[in-house]
GROMACS .gro file of C-alpha atoms in nm:
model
  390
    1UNK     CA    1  -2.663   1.275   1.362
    2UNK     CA    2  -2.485   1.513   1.559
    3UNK     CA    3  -2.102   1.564   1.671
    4UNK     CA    4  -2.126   1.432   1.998
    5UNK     CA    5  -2.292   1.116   1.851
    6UNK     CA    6  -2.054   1.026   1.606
    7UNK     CA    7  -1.807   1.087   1.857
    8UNK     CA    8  -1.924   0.833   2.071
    9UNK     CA    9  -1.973   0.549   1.695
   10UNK     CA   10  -1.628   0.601   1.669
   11UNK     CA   11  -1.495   0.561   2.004
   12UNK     CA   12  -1.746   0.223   2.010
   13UNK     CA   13  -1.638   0.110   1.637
   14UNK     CA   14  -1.317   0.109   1.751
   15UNK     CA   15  -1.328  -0.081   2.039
   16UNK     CA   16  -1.505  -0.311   1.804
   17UNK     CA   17  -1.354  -0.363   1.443
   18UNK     CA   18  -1.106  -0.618   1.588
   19UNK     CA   19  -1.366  -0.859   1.760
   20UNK     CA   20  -1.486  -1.176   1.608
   21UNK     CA   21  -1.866  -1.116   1.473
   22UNK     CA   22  -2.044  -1.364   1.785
   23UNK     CA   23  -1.820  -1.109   2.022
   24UNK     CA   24  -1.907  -0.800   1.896
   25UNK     CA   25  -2.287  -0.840   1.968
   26UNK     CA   26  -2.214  -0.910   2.323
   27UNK     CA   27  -1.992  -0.611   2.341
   28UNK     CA   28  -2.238  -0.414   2.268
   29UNK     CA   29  -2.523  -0.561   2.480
   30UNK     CA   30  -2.276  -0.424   2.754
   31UNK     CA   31  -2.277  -0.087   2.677
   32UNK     CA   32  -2.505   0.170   2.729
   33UNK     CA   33  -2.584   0.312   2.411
   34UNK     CA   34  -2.912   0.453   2.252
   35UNK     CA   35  -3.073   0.261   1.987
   36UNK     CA   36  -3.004   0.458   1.716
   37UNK     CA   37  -2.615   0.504   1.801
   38UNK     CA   38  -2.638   0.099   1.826
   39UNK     CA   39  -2.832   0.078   1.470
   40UNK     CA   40  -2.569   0.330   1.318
   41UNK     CA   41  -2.299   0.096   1.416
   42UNK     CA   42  -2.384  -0.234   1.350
   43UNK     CA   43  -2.476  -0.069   0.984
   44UNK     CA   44  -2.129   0.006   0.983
   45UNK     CA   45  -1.975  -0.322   1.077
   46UNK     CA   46  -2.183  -0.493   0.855
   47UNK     CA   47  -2.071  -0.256   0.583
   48UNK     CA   48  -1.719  -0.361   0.671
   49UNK     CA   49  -1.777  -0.734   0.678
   50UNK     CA   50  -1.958  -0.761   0.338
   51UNK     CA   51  -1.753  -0.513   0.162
   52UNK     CA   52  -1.455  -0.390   0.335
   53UNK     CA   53  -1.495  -0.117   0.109
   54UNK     CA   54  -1.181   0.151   0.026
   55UNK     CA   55  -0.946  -0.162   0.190
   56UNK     CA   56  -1.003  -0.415  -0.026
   57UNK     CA   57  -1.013  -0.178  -0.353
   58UNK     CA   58  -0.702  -0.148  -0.540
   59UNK     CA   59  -0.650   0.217  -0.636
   60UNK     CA   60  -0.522   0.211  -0.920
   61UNK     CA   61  -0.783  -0.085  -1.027
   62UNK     CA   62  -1.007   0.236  -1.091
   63UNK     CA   63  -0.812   0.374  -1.355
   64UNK     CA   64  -1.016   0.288  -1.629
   65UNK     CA   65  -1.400   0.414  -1.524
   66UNK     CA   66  -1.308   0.723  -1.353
   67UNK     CA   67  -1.563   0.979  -1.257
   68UNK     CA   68  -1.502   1.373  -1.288
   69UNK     CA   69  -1.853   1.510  -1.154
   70UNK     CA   70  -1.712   1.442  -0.810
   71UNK     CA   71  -1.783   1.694  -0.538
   72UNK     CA   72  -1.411   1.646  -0.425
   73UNK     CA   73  -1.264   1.751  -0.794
   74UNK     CA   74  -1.059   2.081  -0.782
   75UNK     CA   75  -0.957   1.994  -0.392
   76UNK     CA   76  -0.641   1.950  -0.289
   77UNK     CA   77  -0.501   1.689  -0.061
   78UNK     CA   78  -0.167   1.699   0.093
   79UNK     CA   79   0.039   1.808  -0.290
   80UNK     CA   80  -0.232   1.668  -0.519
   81UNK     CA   81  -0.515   1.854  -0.684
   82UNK     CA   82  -0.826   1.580  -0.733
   83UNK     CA   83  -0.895   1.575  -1.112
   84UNK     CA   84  -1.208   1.340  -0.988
   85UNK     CA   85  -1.351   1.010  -0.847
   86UNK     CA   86  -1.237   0.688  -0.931
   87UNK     CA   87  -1.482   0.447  -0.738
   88UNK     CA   88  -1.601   0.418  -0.377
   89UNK     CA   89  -1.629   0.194  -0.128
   90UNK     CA   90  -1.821   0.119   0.230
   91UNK     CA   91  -1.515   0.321   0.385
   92UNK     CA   92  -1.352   0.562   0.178
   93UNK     CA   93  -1.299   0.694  -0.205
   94UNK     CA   94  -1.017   0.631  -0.472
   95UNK     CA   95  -0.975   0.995  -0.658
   96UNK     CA   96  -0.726   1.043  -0.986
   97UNK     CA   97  -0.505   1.401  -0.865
   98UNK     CA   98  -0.177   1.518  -1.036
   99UNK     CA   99   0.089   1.702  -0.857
  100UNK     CA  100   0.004   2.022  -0.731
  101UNK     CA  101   0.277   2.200  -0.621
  102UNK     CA  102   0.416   2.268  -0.921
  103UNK     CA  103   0.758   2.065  -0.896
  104UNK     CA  104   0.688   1.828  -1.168
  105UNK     CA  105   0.385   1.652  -1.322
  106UNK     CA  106   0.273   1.344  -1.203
  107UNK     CA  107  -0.094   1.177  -1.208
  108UNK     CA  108  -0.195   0.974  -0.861
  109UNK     CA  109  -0.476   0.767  -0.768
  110UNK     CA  110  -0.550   0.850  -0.431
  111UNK     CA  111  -0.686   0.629  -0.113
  112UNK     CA  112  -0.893   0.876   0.119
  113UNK     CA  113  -1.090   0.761   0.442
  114UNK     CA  114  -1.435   0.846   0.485
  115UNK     CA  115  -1.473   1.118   0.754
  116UNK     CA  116  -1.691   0.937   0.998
  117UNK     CA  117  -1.481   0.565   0.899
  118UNK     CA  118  -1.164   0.791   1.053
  119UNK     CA  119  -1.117   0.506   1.375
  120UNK     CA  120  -0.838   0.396   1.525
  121UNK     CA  121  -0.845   0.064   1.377
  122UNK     CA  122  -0.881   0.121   1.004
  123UNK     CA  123  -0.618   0.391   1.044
  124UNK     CA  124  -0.402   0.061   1.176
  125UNK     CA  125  -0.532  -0.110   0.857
  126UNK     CA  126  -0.421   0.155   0.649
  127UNK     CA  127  -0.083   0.170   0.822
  128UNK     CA  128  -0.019  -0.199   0.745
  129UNK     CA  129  -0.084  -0.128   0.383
  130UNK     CA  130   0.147   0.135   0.378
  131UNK     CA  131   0.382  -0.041   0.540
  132UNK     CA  132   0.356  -0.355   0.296
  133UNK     CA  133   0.347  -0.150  -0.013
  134UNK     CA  134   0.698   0.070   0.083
  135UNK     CA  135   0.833  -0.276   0.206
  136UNK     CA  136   0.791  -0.398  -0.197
  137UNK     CA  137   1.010  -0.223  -0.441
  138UNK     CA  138   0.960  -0.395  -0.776
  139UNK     CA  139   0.895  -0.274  -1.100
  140UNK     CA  140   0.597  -0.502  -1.162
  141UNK     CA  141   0.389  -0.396  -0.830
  142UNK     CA  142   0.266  -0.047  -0.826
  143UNK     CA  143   0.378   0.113  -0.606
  144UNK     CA  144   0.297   0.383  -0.311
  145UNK     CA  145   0.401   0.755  -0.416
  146UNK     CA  146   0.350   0.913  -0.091
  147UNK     CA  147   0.096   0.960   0.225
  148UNK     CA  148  -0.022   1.163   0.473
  149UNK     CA  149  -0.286   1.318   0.629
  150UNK     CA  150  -0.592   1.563   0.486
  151UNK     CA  151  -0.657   1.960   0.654
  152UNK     CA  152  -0.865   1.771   0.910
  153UNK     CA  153  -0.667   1.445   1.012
  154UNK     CA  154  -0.811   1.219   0.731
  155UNK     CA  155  -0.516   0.966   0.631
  156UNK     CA  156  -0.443   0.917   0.248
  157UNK     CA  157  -0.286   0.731   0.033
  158UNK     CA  158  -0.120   0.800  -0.279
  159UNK     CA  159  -0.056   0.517  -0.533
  160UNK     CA  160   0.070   0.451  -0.875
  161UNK     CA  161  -0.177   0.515  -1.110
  162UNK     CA  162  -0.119   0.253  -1.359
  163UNK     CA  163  -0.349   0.267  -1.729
  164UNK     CA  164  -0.387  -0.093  -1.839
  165UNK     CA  165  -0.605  -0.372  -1.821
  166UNK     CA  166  -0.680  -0.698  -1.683
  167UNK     CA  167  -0.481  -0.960  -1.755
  168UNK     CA  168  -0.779  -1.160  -1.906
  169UNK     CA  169  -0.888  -0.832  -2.104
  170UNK     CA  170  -0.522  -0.785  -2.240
  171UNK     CA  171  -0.455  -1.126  -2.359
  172UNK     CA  172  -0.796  -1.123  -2.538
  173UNK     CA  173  -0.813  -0.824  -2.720
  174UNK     CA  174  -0.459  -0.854  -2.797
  175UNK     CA  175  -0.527  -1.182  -2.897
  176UNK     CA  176  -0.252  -1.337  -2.737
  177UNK     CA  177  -0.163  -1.676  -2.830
  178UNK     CA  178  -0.015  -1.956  -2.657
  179UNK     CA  179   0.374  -1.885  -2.507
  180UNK     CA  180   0.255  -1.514  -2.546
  181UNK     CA  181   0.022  -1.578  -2.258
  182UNK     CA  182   0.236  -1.814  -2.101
  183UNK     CA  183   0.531  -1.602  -2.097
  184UNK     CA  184   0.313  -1.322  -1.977
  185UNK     CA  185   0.217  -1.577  -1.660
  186UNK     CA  186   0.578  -1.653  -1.609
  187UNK     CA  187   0.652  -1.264  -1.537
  188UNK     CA  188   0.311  -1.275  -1.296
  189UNK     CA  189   0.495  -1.569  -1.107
  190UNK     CA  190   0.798  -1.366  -1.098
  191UNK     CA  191   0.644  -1.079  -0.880
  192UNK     CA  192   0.465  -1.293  -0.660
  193UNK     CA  193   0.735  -1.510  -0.578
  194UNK     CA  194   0.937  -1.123  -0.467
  195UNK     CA  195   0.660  -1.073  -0.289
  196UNK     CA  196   0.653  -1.372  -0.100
  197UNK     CA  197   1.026  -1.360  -0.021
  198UNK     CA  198   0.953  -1.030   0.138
  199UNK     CA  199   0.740  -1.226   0.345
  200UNK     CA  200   0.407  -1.078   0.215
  201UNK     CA  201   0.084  -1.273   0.104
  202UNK     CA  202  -0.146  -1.115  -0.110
  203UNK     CA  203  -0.416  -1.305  -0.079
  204UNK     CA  204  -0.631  -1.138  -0.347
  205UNK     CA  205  -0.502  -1.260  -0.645
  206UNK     CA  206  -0.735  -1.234  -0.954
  207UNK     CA  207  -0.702  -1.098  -1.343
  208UNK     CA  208  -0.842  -0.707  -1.222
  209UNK     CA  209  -0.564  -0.716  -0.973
  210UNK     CA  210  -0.328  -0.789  -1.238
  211UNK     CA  211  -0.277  -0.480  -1.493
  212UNK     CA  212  -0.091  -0.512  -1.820
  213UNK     CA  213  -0.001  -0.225  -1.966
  214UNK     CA  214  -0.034  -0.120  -2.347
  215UNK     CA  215   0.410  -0.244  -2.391
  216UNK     CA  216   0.373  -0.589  -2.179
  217UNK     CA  217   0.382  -0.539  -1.868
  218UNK     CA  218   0.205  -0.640  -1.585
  219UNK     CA  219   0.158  -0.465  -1.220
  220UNK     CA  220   0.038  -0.649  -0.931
  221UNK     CA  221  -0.225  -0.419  -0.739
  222UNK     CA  222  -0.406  -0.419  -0.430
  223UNK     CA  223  -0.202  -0.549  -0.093
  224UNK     CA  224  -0.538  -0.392   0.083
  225UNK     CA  225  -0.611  -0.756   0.238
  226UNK     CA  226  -0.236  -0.878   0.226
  227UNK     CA  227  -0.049  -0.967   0.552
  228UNK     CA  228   0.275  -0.971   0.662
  229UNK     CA  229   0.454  -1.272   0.742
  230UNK     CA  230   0.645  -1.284   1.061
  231UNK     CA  231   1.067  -1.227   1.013
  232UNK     CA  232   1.107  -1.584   1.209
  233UNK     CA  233   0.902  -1.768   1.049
  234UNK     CA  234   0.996  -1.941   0.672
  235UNK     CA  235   0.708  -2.016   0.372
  236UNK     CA  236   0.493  -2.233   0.577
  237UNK     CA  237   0.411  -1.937   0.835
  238UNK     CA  238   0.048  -1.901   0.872
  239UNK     CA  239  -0.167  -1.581   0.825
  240UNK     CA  240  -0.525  -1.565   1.030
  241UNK     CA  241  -0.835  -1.299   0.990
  242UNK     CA  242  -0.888  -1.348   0.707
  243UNK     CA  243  -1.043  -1.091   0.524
  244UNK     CA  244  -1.229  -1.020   0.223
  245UNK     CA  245  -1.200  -1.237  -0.099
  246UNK     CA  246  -1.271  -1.274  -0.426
  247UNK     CA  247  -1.480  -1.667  -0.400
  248UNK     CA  248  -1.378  -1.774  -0.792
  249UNK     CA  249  -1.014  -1.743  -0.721
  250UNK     CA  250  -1.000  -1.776  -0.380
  251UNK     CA  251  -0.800  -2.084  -0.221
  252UNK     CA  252  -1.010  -2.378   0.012
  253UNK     CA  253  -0.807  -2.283   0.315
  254UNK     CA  254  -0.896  -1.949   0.236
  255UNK     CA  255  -1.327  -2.010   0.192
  256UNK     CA  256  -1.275  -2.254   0.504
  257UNK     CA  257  -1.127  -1.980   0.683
  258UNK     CA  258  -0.843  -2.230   0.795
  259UNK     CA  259  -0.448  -2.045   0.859
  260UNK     CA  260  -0.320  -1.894   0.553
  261UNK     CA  261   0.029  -1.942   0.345
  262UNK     CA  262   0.176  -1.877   0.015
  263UNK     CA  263   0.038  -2.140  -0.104
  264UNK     CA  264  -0.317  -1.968  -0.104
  265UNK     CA  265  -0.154  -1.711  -0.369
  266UNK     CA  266  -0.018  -2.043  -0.586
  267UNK     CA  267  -0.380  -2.154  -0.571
  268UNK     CA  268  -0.516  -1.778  -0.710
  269UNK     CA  269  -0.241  -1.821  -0.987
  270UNK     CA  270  -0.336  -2.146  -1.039
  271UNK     CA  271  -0.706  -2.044  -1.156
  272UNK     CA  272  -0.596  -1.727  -1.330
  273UNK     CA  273  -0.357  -1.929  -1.567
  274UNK     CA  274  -0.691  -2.162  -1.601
  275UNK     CA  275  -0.906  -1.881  -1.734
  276UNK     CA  276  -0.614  -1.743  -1.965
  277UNK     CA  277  -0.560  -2.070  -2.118
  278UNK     CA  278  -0.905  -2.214  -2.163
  279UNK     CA  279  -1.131  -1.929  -2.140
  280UNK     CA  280  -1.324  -2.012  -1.840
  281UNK     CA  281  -1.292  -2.015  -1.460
  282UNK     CA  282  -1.290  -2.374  -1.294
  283UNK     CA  283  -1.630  -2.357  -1.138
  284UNK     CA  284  -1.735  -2.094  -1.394
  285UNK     CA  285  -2.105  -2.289  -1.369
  286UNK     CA  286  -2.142  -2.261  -1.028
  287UNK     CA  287  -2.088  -1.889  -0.952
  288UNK     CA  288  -2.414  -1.773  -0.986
  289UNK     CA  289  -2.550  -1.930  -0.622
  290UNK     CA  290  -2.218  -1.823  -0.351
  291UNK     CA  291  -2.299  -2.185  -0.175
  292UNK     CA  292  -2.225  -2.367  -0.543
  293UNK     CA  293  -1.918  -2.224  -0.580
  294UNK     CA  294  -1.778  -2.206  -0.181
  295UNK     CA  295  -1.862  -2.638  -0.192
  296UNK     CA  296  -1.710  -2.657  -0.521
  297UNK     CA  297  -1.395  -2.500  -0.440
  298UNK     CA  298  -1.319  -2.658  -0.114
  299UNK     CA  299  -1.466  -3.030  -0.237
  300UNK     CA  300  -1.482  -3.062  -0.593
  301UNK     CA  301  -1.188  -3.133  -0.835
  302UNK     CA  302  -1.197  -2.887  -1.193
  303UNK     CA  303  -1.240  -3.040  -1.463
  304UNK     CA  304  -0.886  -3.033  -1.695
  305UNK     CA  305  -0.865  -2.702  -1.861
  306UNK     CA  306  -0.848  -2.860  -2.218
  307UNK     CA  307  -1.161  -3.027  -2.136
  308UNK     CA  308  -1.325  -2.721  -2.180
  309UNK     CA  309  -1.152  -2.466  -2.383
  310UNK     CA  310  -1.298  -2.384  -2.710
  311UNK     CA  311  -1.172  -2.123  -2.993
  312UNK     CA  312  -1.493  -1.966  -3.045
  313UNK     CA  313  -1.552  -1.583  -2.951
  314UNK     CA  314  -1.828  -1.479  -2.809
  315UNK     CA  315  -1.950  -1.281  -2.471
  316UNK     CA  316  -1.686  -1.372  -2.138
  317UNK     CA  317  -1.774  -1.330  -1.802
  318UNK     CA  318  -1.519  -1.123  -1.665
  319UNK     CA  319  -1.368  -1.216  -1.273
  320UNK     CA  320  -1.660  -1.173  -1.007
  321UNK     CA  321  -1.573  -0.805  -0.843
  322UNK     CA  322  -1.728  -0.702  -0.513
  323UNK     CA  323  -1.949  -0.392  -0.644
  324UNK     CA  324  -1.689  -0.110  -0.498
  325UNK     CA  325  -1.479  -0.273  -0.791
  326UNK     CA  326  -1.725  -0.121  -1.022
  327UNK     CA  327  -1.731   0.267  -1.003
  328UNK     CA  328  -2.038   0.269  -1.243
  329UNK     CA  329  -2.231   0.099  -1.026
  330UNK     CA  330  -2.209   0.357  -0.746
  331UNK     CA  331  -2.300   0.097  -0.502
  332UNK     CA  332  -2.170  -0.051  -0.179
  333UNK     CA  333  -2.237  -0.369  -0.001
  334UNK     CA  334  -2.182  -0.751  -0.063
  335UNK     CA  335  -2.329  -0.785  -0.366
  336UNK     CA  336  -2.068  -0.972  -0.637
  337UNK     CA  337  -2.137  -0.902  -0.920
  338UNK     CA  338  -2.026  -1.072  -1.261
  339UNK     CA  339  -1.842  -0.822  -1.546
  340UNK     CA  340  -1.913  -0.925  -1.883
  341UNK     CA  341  -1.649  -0.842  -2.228
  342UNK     CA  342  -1.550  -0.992  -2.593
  343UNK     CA  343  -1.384  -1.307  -2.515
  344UNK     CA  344  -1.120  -1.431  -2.813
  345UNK     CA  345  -1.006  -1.785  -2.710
  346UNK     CA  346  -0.754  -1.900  -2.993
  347UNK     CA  347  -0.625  -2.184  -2.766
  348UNK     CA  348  -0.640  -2.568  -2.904
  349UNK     CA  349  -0.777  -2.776  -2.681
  350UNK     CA  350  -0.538  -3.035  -2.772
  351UNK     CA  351  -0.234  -2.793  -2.703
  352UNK     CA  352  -0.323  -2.756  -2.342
  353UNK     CA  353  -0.377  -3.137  -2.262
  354UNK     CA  354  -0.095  -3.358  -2.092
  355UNK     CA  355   0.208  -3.105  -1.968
  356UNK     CA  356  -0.038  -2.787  -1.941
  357UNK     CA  357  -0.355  -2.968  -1.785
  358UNK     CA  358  -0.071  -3.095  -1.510
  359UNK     CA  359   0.072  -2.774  -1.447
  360UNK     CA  360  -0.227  -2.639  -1.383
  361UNK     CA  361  -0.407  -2.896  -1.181
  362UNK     CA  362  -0.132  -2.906  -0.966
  363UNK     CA  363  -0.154  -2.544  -0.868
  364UNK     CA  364  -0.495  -2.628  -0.795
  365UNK     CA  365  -0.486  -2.918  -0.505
  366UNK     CA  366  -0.677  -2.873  -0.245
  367UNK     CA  367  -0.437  -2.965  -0.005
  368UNK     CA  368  -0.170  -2.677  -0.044
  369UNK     CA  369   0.074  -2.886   0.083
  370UNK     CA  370   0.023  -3.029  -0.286
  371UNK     CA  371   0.076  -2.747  -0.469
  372UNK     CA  372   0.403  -2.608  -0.640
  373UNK     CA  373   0.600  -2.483  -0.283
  374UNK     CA  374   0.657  -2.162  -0.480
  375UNK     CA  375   0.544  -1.953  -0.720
  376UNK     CA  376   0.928  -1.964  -0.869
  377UNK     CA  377   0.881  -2.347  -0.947
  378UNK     CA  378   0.495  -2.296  -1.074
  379UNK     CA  379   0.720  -2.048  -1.325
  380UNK     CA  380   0.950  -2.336  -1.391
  381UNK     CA  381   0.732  -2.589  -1.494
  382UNK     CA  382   0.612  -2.364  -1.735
  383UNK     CA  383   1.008  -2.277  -1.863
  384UNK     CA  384   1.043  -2.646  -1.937
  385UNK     CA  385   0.719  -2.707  -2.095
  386UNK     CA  386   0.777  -2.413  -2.340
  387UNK     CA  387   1.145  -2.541  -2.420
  388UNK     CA  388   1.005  -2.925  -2.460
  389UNK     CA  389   1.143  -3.017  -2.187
  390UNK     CA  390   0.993  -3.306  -1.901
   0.00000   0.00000   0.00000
């Protein structure tokens, strides 16, 4: 496709990326555009709605699986040199770069745009992430190094790059027991909870968003989806559009596409401390068909987690992962697809029923008006359990 084309998909996408889905076809009934321009675009919003691609990936979340037979390795971008790729998405790439410029040695993962995905509205997407990751200074969230723009305009991002692994992984091959994991939870609380008094819902919550590293401790990824709660408004203030989520840990407001609090995030916590205390997801069964486990979450009440831990060790189905969260897949699109690794479960089954199975139930309402208020009180139900106390 030539220049003047794209020039005229990007001027169009733009005008479009903000419009509900039933608007955008009438939008572009309107216009007079040739078929293949039209084609090219609607490929590209539909890219966006299944996947949201670079967005939605967490950087750093690539760590692990990185790629060095990248045509980008040995460029450099803004002060970075790209060592190589760490995964891809519908809209842009996530590289691993060090410091370039020779003032001190640092290792990146870097956010880059896709040339022709370089619109005025995912560079306003990719503002708002920058702005909520400098607004969120905390040793437990990873944080945002620098940005900029590329030679030829392209904005970039660089993060934190941060070598651990899910929380789910670490706790199992560490072979975490009990208050270990529980403790571990408490600290996961403790950085949520900043986050939402800076007035920021993550909204993605889910173990590969979570990070531990090889001393303890844990870093919150991804605000790629997050919002920013208005200054006037106080916990209850409601965050619309959504965008894309993870189903398994995702909240029934959030599936029914309904306003969106904090208590959306409380929910996400609520079915991560689930699977790290019994092994399995809620609605683990129903995952495989995407209707199962959307009716499930919004109608269906879990089952109590001691109900269905076990201590046995066998194969674990990891969280689901839209497939840019898998680099080796080198795939794009709304497939989800489920990650597989050892599971060790040590947990009794009778150690997680009264106090525990409350605790976590609770987190789990569907009404969130029923759920802890905060993510500091979620914490503190867990303090007084592990000190015996009511």
């Amino acid at each position: 496709m030539d220049a003047s084309n794209w020039a005229k998909i990007k001027e169009i996408l733009d005008e479009t990326f903000d419009l509900d889905r039933d608007e955008r076809a009438e939008f572009l009934d309107k216009r007079v555009i040739s078929p293949e321009i039209r084609a090219e675009i609607e490929s590209l919003l539909a890219n966006q709605d299944s996947a949201e691609g670079l967005m939605e990936v967490s950087a750093v979340a690539f760590s692990r699986d990185f790629i060095e037979d990248d045509a980008v390795a040995g460029q450099e971008i803004g002060a970075y040199k790209v060592i190589g790729e760490l995964g891809h998405g519908g809209m842009g790439a996530v590289y691993l770069a060090e410091r370039a410029d020779g003032k001190f040695t640092q290792r990146v993962a870097l956010k880059l745009l896709k040339r022709e995905m370089n619109t005025g509205a995912i560079r306003r997407r990719f503002r708002r992430e920058r702005e909520i990751l400098a607004s969120l200074d905390h040793p437990n969230i990873a944080r945002l190094l620098d940005a900029g723009t590329t030679s030829d305009k392209i904005p970039f991002l660089a993060m934190e790059y941060v070598d651990g692994l899910p929380i789910d992984e670490y706790c199992d091959r560490n072979e975490l027991g009990l208050e270990d994991r529980l403790e571990l939870f408490r600290k996961v609380c403790s950085v949520v909870d900043f986050a939402h008094r800076s007035l920021v819902i993550h909204r993605d919550l889910k173990p590969s968003n979570i990070l531990v590293t090889a001393d303890g401790t844990p870093k919150l990824l991804d605000f790629g989806i997050s919002k920013i709660v208005s200054d006037n408004t106080d916990n209850t203030a409601t965050v619309t559009r959504l965008g894309v989520m993870t189903p398994s840990y995702a909240s029934p407001e959030q599936l029914r596409s309904e306003s969106v609090t904090t208590a959306a995030d409380i929910y996400s916590l609520g079915v991560i401390l689930y699977q790290l205390l019994s092994g399995h997801r809620p609605f683990e069964s129903k995952e495989s068909d995407l209707k199962e486990i959307l009716r499930a979450v919004t109608d269906i009440d879990p089952p109590l987690p001691s109900s269905i831990a076990h201590t046995e060790t066998g194969p674990r189905s990891s969280d689901w992962r839209s497939s840019e969260d898998i680099p080796t897949q080198r795939q794009t699109g709304a497939v989800r697809a489920m990650v597989t690794s050892p599971r060790t479960v040590s947990i009794k089954p009778q150690s997680l029923r009264g106090d525990l199975d409350n605790i976590v139930l609770k987190a789990l309402k569907k009404e969130p008006e029923r759920r802890y208020l905060s993510a500091e009180s979620f914490s503190e139900d867990i303090r007084r359990h592990l000190a015996g106390l009511p």
